[in-house]
JSON list of C-alpha atoms in Angstrom, two decimals:
[
{"chain": "A", "resi": 18, "resn": "LEU", "atom": "CA", "xyz": [-18.41, 12.91, -23.62]},
{"chain": "A", "resi": 19, "resn": "LEU", "atom": "CA", "xyz": [-19.93, 16.13, -23.03]},
{"chain": "A", "resi": 20, "resn": "LEU", "atom": "CA", "xyz": [-21.61, 15.63, -26.44]},
{"chain": "A", "resi": 21, "resn": "ARG", "atom": "CA", "xyz": [-22.58, 13.17, -26.49]},
{"chain": "A", "resi": 22, "resn": "GLY", "atom": "CA", "xyz": [-24.91, 12.90, -22.64]},
{"chain": "A", "resi": 23, "resn": "VAL", "atom": "CA", "xyz": [-22.74, 10.68, -21.23]},
{"chain": "A", "resi": 24, "resn": "LEU", "atom": "CA", "xyz": [-21.29, 13.52, -18.26]},
{"chain": "A", "resi": 25, "resn": "ILE", "atom": "CA", "xyz": [-23.45, 14.17, -15.90]},
{"chain": "A", "resi": 26, "resn": "ALA", "atom": "CA", "xyz": [-21.89, 16.98, -13.39]},
{"chain": "A", "resi": 27, "resn": "ASP", "atom": "CA", "xyz": [-23.65, 15.11, -10.44]},
{"chain": "A", "resi": 28, "resn": "SER", "atom": "CA", "xyz": [-21.83, 12.15, -11.28]},
{"chain": "A", "resi": 29, "resn": "SER", "atom": "CA", "xyz": [-18.32, 11.00, -9.66]},
{"chain": "A", "resi": 30, "resn": "ALA", "atom": "CA", "xyz": [-16.63, 11.68, -12.51]},
{"chain": "A", "resi": 31, "resn": "GLY", "atom": "CA", "xyz": [-18.26, 14.59, -13.32]},
{"chain": "A", "resi": 32, "resn": "ARG", "atom": "CA", "xyz": [-16.38, 15.69, -9.90]},
{"chain": "A", "resi": 33, "resn": "ALA", "atom": "CA", "xyz": [-13.78, 14.04, -10.77]},
{"chain": "A", "resi": 34, "resn": "ILE", "atom": "CA", "xyz": [-10.14, 16.51, -10.96]},
{"chain": "A", "resi": 35, "resn": "GLY", "atom": "CA", "xyz": [-10.14, 17.95, -14.65]},
{"chain": "A", "resi": 36, "resn": "TYR", "atom": "CA", "xyz": [-13.42, 17.37, -16.17]},
{"chain": "A", "resi": 37, "resn": "ARG", "atom": "CA", "xyz": [-15.30, 18.99, -13.21]},
{"chain": "A", "resi": 38, "resn": "GLN", "atom": "CA", "xyz": [-13.04, 22.34, -14.15]},
{"chain": "A", "resi": 39, "resn": "THR", "atom": "CA", "xyz": [-12.85, 21.29, -17.10]},
{"chain": "A", "resi": 40, "resn": "MET", "atom": "CA", "xyz": [-16.84, 22.23, -17.10]},
{"chain": "A", "resi": 41, "resn": "ASP", "atom": "CA", "xyz": [-17.21, 25.01, -15.81]},
{"chain": "A", "resi": 42, "resn": "TYR", "atom": "CA", "xyz": [-14.62, 26.52, -18.04]},
{"chain": "A", "resi": 43, "resn": "LEU", "atom": "CA", "xyz": [-17.04, 25.19, -20.96]},
{"chain": "A", "resi": 44, "resn": "ASN", "atom": "CA", "xyz": [-20.78, 26.69, -18.54]},
{"chain": "A", "resi": 45, "resn": "TYR", "atom": "CA", "xyz": [-18.54, 30.17, -18.15]},
{"chain": "A", "resi": 46, "resn": "VAL", "atom": "CA", "xyz": [-17.48, 30.31, -22.31]},
{"chain": "A", "resi": 47, "resn": "MET", "atom": "CA", "xyz": [-21.08, 28.69, -23.50]},
{"chain": "A", "resi": 48, "resn": "ALA", "atom": "CA", "xyz": [-22.92, 32.06, -21.38]},
{"chain": "A", "resi": 49, "resn": "TYR", "atom": "CA", "xyz": [-20.55, 34.43, -22.40]},
{"chain": "A", "resi": 50, "resn": "CYS", "atom": "CA", "xyz": [-21.77, 32.97, -26.25]},
{"chain": "A", "resi": 51, "resn": "GLN", "atom": "CA", "xyz": [-25.60, 33.23, -25.63]},
{"chain": "A", "resi": 52, "resn": "GLU", "atom": "CA", "xyz": [-24.45, 36.91, -23.21]},
{"chain": "A", "resi": 53, "resn": "MET", "atom": "CA", "xyz": [-23.31, 37.24, -26.96]},
{"chain": "A", "resi": 54, "resn": "GLU", "atom": "CA", "xyz": [-26.65, 35.93, -28.97]},
{"chain": "A", "resi": 55, "resn": "LEU", "atom": "CA", "xyz": [-29.46, 38.16, -26.61]},
{"chain": "A", "resi": 56, "resn": "THR", "atom": "CA", "xyz": [-27.50, 40.95, -27.58]},
{"chain": "A", "resi": 57, "resn": "GLU", "atom": "CA", "xyz": [-27.69, 40.85, -31.15]},
{"chain": "A", "resi": 58, "resn": "ASN", "atom": "CA", "xyz": [-24.44, 39.87, -31.35]},
{"chain": "A", "resi": 59, "resn": "ALA", "atom": "CA", "xyz": [-24.28, 36.56, -32.43]},
{"chain": "A", "resi": 60, "resn": "ASP", "atom": "CA", "xyz": [-20.62, 36.72, -34.59]},
{"chain": "A", "resi": 61, "resn": "LEU", "atom": "CA", "xyz": [-18.90, 38.06, -31.95]},
{"chain": "A", "resi": 62, "resn": "SER", "atom": "CA", "xyz": [-16.89, 35.67, -29.73]},
{"chain": "A", "resi": 63, "resn": "ILE", "atom": "CA", "xyz": [-14.33, 35.34, -27.20]},
{"chain": "A", "resi": 64, "resn": "LEU", "atom": "CA", "xyz": [-11.71, 36.27, -29.75]},
{"chain": "A", "resi": 65, "resn": "ASN", "atom": "CA", "xyz": [-11.19, 39.23, -30.92]},
{"chain": "A", "resi": 66, "resn": "SER", "atom": "CA", "xyz": [-11.72, 40.67, -34.30]},
{"chain": "A", "resi": 67, "resn": "ASP", "atom": "CA", "xyz": [-8.06, 39.83, -35.26]},
{"chain": "A", "resi": 68, "resn": "ARG", "atom": "CA", "xyz": [-9.48, 36.40, -34.01]},
{"chain": "A", "resi": 69, "resn": "LYS", "atom": "CA", "xyz": [-6.77, 36.83, -30.72]},
{"chain": "A", "resi": 70, "resn": "PRO", "atom": "CA", "xyz": [-8.55, 36.15, -27.14]},
{"chain": "A", "resi": 71, "resn": "SER", "atom": "CA", "xyz": [-10.14, 38.98, -25.58]},
{"chain": "A", "resi": 72, "resn": "LEU", "atom": "CA", "xyz": [-8.20, 39.80, -22.18]},
{"chain": "A", "resi": 73, "resn": "GLU", "atom": "CA", "xyz": [-11.46, 38.76, -20.76]},
{"chain": "A", "resi": 74, "resn": "ALA", "atom": "CA", "xyz": [-10.57, 35.03, -22.20]},
{"chain": "A", "resi": 75, "resn": "LYS", "atom": "CA", "xyz": [-7.62, 34.75, -21.63]},
{"chain": "A", "resi": 76, "resn": "MET", "atom": "CA", "xyz": [-8.25, 34.72, -17.70]},
{"chain": "A", "resi": 77, "resn": "ALA", "atom": "CA", "xyz": [-11.09, 32.85, -17.80]},
{"chain": "A", "resi": 78, "resn": "PHE", "atom": "CA", "xyz": [-8.93, 30.23, -19.08]},
{"chain": "A", "resi": 79, "resn": "ARG", "atom": "CA", "xyz": [-5.91, 31.25, -16.65]},
{"chain": "A", "resi": 80, "resn": "SER", "atom": "CA", "xyz": [-8.65, 30.89, -14.08]},
{"chain": "A", "resi": 81, "resn": "TYR", "atom": "CA", "xyz": [-9.14, 27.61, -15.30]},
{"chain": "A", "resi": 82, "resn": "LEU", "atom": "CA", "xyz": [-6.45, 26.52, -15.44]},
{"chain": "A", "resi": 83, "resn": "ALA", "atom": "CA", "xyz": [-5.57, 27.50, -11.69]},
{"chain": "A", "resi": 84, "resn": "ASN", "atom": "CA", "xyz": [-8.30, 26.03, -10.63]},
{"chain": "A", "resi": 85, "resn": "PHE", "atom": "CA", "xyz": [-7.19, 22.65, -12.20]},
{"chain": "A", "resi": 86, "resn": "MET", "atom": "CA", "xyz": [-3.91, 23.29, -10.39]},
{"chain": "A", "resi": 87, "resn": "GLN", "atom": "CA", "xyz": [-5.62, 23.71, -7.58]},
{"chain": "A", "resi": 88, "resn": "ALA", "atom": "CA", "xyz": [-8.04, 20.68, -7.00]},
{"chain": "A", "resi": 89, "resn": "SER", "atom": "CA", "xyz": [-4.65, 18.46, -7.99]},
{"chain": "A", "resi": 90, "resn": "ARG", "atom": "CA", "xyz": [-2.49, 19.60, -5.51]},
{"chain": "A", "resi": 91, "resn": "GLN", "atom": "CA", "xyz": [-5.04, 19.55, -2.83]},
{"chain": "A", "resi": 92, "resn": "TYR", "atom": "CA", "xyz": [-6.41, 15.53, -3.89]},
{"chain": "A", "resi": 93, "resn": "ALA", "atom": "CA", "xyz": [-2.32, 14.87, -3.76]},
{"chain": "A", "resi": 94, "resn": "LYS", "atom": "CA", "xyz": [-2.00, 16.62, -0.04]},
{"chain": "A", "resi": 95, "resn": "ILE", "atom": "CA", "xyz": [-4.79, 15.03, 1.16]},
{"chain": "A", "resi": 96, "resn": "GLN", "atom": "CA", "xyz": [-3.72, 11.65, -0.49]},
{"chain": "A", "resi": 97, "resn": "VAL", "atom": "CA", "xyz": [-0.38, 12.34, 1.12]},
{"chain": "A", "resi": 98, "resn": "LYS", "atom": "CA", "xyz": [-2.05, 12.60, 4.83]},
{"chain": "A", "resi": 99, "resn": "TRP", "atom": "CA", "xyz": [-3.29, 9.14, 4.06]},
{"chain": "A", "resi": 100, "resn": "PHE", "atom": "CA", "xyz": [-0.53, 7.32, 3.37]},
{"chain": "A", "resi": 101, "resn": "ARG", "atom": "CA", "xyz": [1.22, 9.18, 6.18]},
{"chain": "A", "resi": 102, "resn": "GLN", "atom": "CA", "xyz": [-1.38, 7.54, 8.33]},
{"chain": "A", "resi": 103, "resn": "ALA", "atom": "CA", "xyz": [-1.34, 4.79, 7.53]},
{"chain": "A", "resi": 104, "resn": "PRO", "atom": "CA", "xyz": [1.06, 2.06, 9.53]},
{"chain": "A", "resi": 105, "resn": "HIS", "atom": "CA", "xyz": [1.51, -0.56, 6.95]},
{"chain": "A", "resi": 106, "resn": "PHE", "atom": "CA", "xyz": [2.77, 2.45, 4.39]},
{"chain": "A", "resi": 107, "resn": "ARG", "atom": "CA", "xyz": [6.62, 1.48, 3.97]},
{"chain": "A", "resi": 108, "resn": "PHE", "atom": "CA", "xyz": [7.92, 4.60, 2.43]},
{"chain": "A", "resi": 109, "resn": "LEU", "atom": "CA", "xyz": [11.48, 5.02, -0.15]},
{"chain": "A", "resi": 110, "resn": "HIS", "atom": "CA", "xyz": [13.83, 7.96, -0.84]},
{"chain": "A", "resi": 111, "resn": "LEU", "atom": "CA", "xyz": [12.74, 8.01, -4.05]},
{"chain": "A", "resi": 112, "resn": "ASP", "atom": "CA", "xyz": [16.85, 8.69, -4.34]},
{"chain": "A", "resi": 113, "resn": "ASN", "atom": "CA", "xyz": [17.68, 5.10, -3.59]},
{"chain": "A", "resi": 114, "resn": "ARG", "atom": "CA", "xyz": [16.08, 3.23, -6.69]},
{"chain": "A", "resi": 115, "resn": "GLU", "atom": "CA", "xyz": [17.81, 0.21, -6.12]},
{"chain": "A", "resi": 116, "resn": "GLN", "atom": "CA", "xyz": [15.10, -0.62, -3.24]},
{"chain": "A", "resi": 117, "resn": "ILE", "atom": "CA", "xyz": [12.21, -0.34, -5.02]},
{"chain": "A", "resi": 118, "resn": "LYS", "atom": "CA", "xyz": [12.67, -2.87, -7.56]},
{"chain": "A", "resi": 119, "resn": "PRO", "atom": "CA", "xyz": [12.86, -6.27, -4.48]},
{"chain": "A", "resi": 120, "resn": "LEU", "atom": "CA", "xyz": [10.83, -4.93, -2.36]},
{"chain": "A", "resi": 121, "resn": "ALA", "atom": "CA", "xyz": [8.35, -4.38, -5.68]},
{"chain": "A", "resi": 122, "resn": "VAL", "atom": "CA", "xyz": [8.43, -7.89, -6.55]},
{"chain": "A", "resi": 123, "resn": "LYS", "atom": "CA", "xyz": [7.68, -8.93, -2.64]},
{"chain": "A", "resi": 124, "resn": "LEU", "atom": "CA", "xyz": [5.06, -7.43, -2.89]},
{"chain": "A", "resi": 125, "resn": "ALA", "atom": "CA", "xyz": [3.74, -8.68, -6.02]},
{"chain": "A", "resi": 126, "resn": "ASP", "atom": "CA", "xyz": [4.91, -12.18, -5.07]},
{"chain": "A", "resi": 127, "resn": "ARG", "atom": "CA", "xyz": [2.91, -11.60, -1.18]},
{"chain": "A", "resi": 128, "resn": "VAL", "atom": "CA", "xyz": [0.42, -9.90, -3.16]},
{"chain": "A", "resi": 129, "resn": "LEU", "atom": "CA", "xyz": [-0.31, -12.88, -6.29]},
{"chain": "A", "resi": 130, "resn": "ARG", "atom": "CA", "xyz": [0.15, -15.45, -3.40]},
{"chain": "A", "resi": 131, "resn": "ASN", "atom": "CA", "xyz": [-2.60, -13.92, -1.46]},
{"chain": "A", "resi": 132, "resn": "PRO", "atom": "CA", "xyz": [-4.93, -11.16, -2.87]},
{"chain": "A", "resi": 133, "resn": "ASN", "atom": "CA", "xyz": [-6.86, -11.27, 0.52]},
{"chain": "A", "resi": 134, "resn": "SER", "atom": "CA", "xyz": [-4.55, -10.98, 3.36]},
{"chain": "A", "resi": 135, "resn": "GLU", "atom": "CA", "xyz": [-3.96, -8.13, 5.73]},
{"chain": "A", "resi": 136, "resn": "PRO", "atom": "CA", "xyz": [-2.00, -5.96, 5.67]},
{"chain": "A", "resi": 137, "resn": "SER", "atom": "CA", "xyz": [1.45, -6.52, 8.00]},
{"chain": "A", "resi": 138, "resn": "GLU", "atom": "CA", "xyz": [2.30, -5.16, 10.50]},
{"chain": "A", "resi": 139, "resn": "PRO", "atom": "CA", "xyz": [2.81, -1.96, 10.65]},
{"chain": "A", "resi": 140, "resn": "ILE", "atom": "CA", "xyz": [6.20, -0.67, 10.17]},
{"chain": "A", "resi": 141, "resn": "ASN", "atom": "CA", "xyz": [7.44, 1.76, 13.25]},
{"chain": "A", "resi": 142, "resn": "THR", "atom": "CA", "xyz": [10.66, 2.18, 12.58]},
{"chain": "A", "resi": 143, "resn": "LYS", "atom": "CA", "xyz": [12.92, 5.64, 13.55]},
{"chain": "A", "resi": 144, "resn": "GLU", "atom": "CA", "xyz": [14.07, 5.86, 9.77]},
{"chain": "A", "resi": 145, "resn": "GLN", "atom": "CA", "xyz": [10.53, 5.43, 8.78]},
{"chain": "A", "resi": 146, "resn": "ASP", "atom": "CA", "xyz": [8.62, 7.70, 11.58]},
{"chain": "A", "resi": 147, "resn": "ALA", "atom": "CA", "xyz": [11.40, 10.18, 9.51]},
{"chain": "A", "resi": 148, "resn": "LEU", "atom": "CA", "xyz": [9.73, 9.33, 6.18]},
{"chain": "A", "resi": 149, "resn": "ARG", "atom": "CA", "xyz": [6.49, 10.29, 7.10]},
{"chain": "A", "resi": 150, "resn": "MET", "atom": "CA", "xyz": [7.92, 13.61, 9.19]},
{"chain": "A", "resi": 151, "resn": "GLU", "atom": "CA", "xyz": [9.68, 13.73, 5.73]},
{"chain": "A", "resi": 152, "resn": "THR", "atom": "CA", "xyz": [5.74, 14.28, 3.67]},
{"chain": "A", "resi": 153, "resn": "TYR", "atom": "CA", "xyz": [4.10, 16.00, 6.38]},
{"chain": "A", "resi": 154, "resn": "LEU", "atom": "CA", "xyz": [6.86, 18.20, 5.50]},
{"chain": "A", "resi": 155, "resn": "GLU", "atom": "CA", "xyz": [6.16, 18.44, 2.06]},
{"chain": "A", "resi": 156, "resn": "ALA", "atom": "CA", "xyz": [2.44, 18.32, 2.53]},
{"chain": "A", "resi": 157, "resn": "LYS", "atom": "CA", "xyz": [3.04, 21.45, 3.84]},
{"chain": "A", "resi": 158, "resn": "ASP", "atom": "CA", "xyz": [4.78, 22.87, 1.69]},
{"chain": "A", "resi": 159, "resn": "MET", "atom": "CA", "xyz": [2.62, 22.12, -1.00]},
{"chain": "A", "resi": 160, "resn": "LYS", "atom": "CA", "xyz": [0.44, 25.09, 0.58]},
{"chain": "A", "resi": 161, "resn": "ARG", "atom": "CA", "xyz": [3.15, 27.32, -1.41]},
{"chain": "A", "resi": 162, "resn": "TYR", "atom": "CA", "xyz": [3.38, 25.70, -4.10]},
{"chain": "A", "resi": 163, "resn": "ILE", "atom": "CA", "xyz": [3.71, 27.25, -7.61]},
{"chain": "A", "resi": 164, "resn": "VAL", "atom": "CA", "xyz": [3.63, 25.90, -10.96]},
{"chain": "A", "resi": 165, "resn": "LYS", "atom": "CA", "xyz": [5.25, 27.11, -13.88]},
{"chain": "A", "resi": 166, "resn": "LEU", "atom": "CA", "xyz": [2.47, 26.43, -17.28]},
{"chain": "A", "resi": 167, "resn": "GLU", "atom": "CA", "xyz": [4.75, 25.60, -19.32]},
{"chain": "A", "resi": 168, "resn": "MET", "atom": "CA", "xyz": [3.62, 23.98, -21.71]},
{"chain": "A", "resi": 169, "resn": "ILE", "atom": "CA", "xyz": [0.90, 26.94, -22.31]},
{"chain": "A", "resi": 170, "resn": "LEU", "atom": "CA", "xyz": [2.32, 29.82, -22.07]},
{"chain": "A", "resi": 171, "resn": "PRO", "atom": "CA", "xyz": [-0.21, 33.20, -21.80]},
{"chain": "A", "resi": 172, "resn": "ASP", "atom": "CA", "xyz": [-0.05, 34.85, -25.44]},
{"chain": "A", "resi": 173, "resn": "SER", "atom": "CA", "xyz": [0.98, 31.51, -26.53]},
{"chain": "A", "resi": 174, "resn": "SER", "atom": "CA", "xyz": [-0.20, 29.89, -30.16]},
{"chain": "A", "resi": 175, "resn": "GLU", "atom": "CA", "xyz": [-1.03, 27.25, -27.84]},
{"chain": "A", "resi": 176, "resn": "GLU", "atom": "CA", "xyz": [-3.05, 29.24, -25.69]},
{"chain": "A", "resi": 177, "resn": "THR", "atom": "CA", "xyz": [-4.86, 30.96, -28.24]},
{"chain": "A", "resi": 178, "resn": "GLU", "atom": "CA", "xyz": [-5.14, 27.68, -29.84]},
{"chain": "A", "resi": 179, "resn": "LEU", "atom": "CA", "xyz": [-7.17, 26.25, -26.78]},
{"chain": "A", "resi": 180, "resn": "ILE", "atom": "CA", "xyz": [-9.27, 29.68, -26.18]},
{"chain": "A", "resi": 181, "resn": "ARG", "atom": "CA", "xyz": [-10.94, 28.95, -30.43]},
{"chain": "A", "resi": 182, "resn": "LYS", "atom": "CA", "xyz": [-11.31, 25.06, -29.57]},
{"chain": "A", "resi": 183, "resn": "ALA", "atom": "CA", "xyz": [-12.78, 26.30, -25.95]},
{"chain": "A", "resi": 184, "resn": "GLU", "atom": "CA", "xyz": [-15.73, 28.26, -28.03]},
{"chain": "A", "resi": 185, "resn": "LYS", "atom": "CA", "xyz": [-16.23, 26.02, -31.05]},
{"chain": "A", "resi": 186, "resn": "TYR", "atom": "CA", "xyz": [-17.04, 23.05, -28.23]},
{"chain": "A", "resi": 187, "resn": "ALA", "atom": "CA", "xyz": [-18.92, 25.78, -26.16]},
{"chain": "A", "resi": 188, "resn": "LYS", "atom": "CA", "xyz": [-21.46, 26.87, -28.82]},
{"chain": "A", "resi": 189, "resn": "MET", "atom": "CA", "xyz": [-21.77, 22.39, -30.25]},
{"chain": "A", "resi": 190, "resn": "LEU", "atom": "CA", "xyz": [-23.12, 22.08, -26.08]},
{"chain": "A", "resi": 191, "resn": "LEU", "atom": "CA", "xyz": [-25.07, 25.55, -26.97]},
{"chain": "A", "resi": 192, "resn": "ALA", "atom": "CA", "xyz": [-26.32, 24.04, -30.48]},
{"chain": "A", "resi": 193, "resn": "LYS", "atom": "CA", "xyz": [-27.25, 20.15, -28.37]},
{"chain": "A", "resi": 194, "resn": "GLN", "atom": "CA", "xyz": [-29.00, 22.32, -25.56]},
{"chain": "A", "resi": 195, "resn": "ARG", "atom": "CA", "xyz": [-31.02, 23.72, -27.89]},
{"chain": "A", "resi": 196, "resn": "GLN", "atom": "CA", "xyz": [-31.92, 20.27, -29.94]},
{"chain": "A", "resi": 197, "resn": "LEU", "atom": "CA", "xyz": [-32.64, 18.62, -26.81]},
{"chain": "A", "resi": 198, "resn": "GLN", "atom": "CA", "xyz": [-35.38, 21.16, -25.62]}
]
């Protein structure tokens, strides 16, 4: 999207979770590549001579992933807060899956019959109040939530390959910028 010029940093998509962090990371890699060119080390890259990422490259990549995860957690926390404060939402225990299908069918039926209808009256029961409190506590716990990067382990071949690809695309973006100048 960046190479085609369709993704603009100031657009709503450019500010979206994932895109924003990825663009920041690619900008970092592009700046690093430009610095190498200015110091007449154009043959150098963020990879060492044995084509392994440098410590700086690894730290930048891991920081990118951490920023991505942090933004996702923050957004999830905001969503939980918004749903919790909306009195028309019905909260369900996930362990009670038998409840979900009949309620989903009932809701879909109601929406299909009258798509512009106002929400039903607020759901104020002790059970719903207790479930709202659970979501509040879950949202608070998100501050301490630590994700395990099980798909991209530090120093793994996957991490190395993603850093290589980031450099490749950063250099392509730099070339594209030069063409436009």
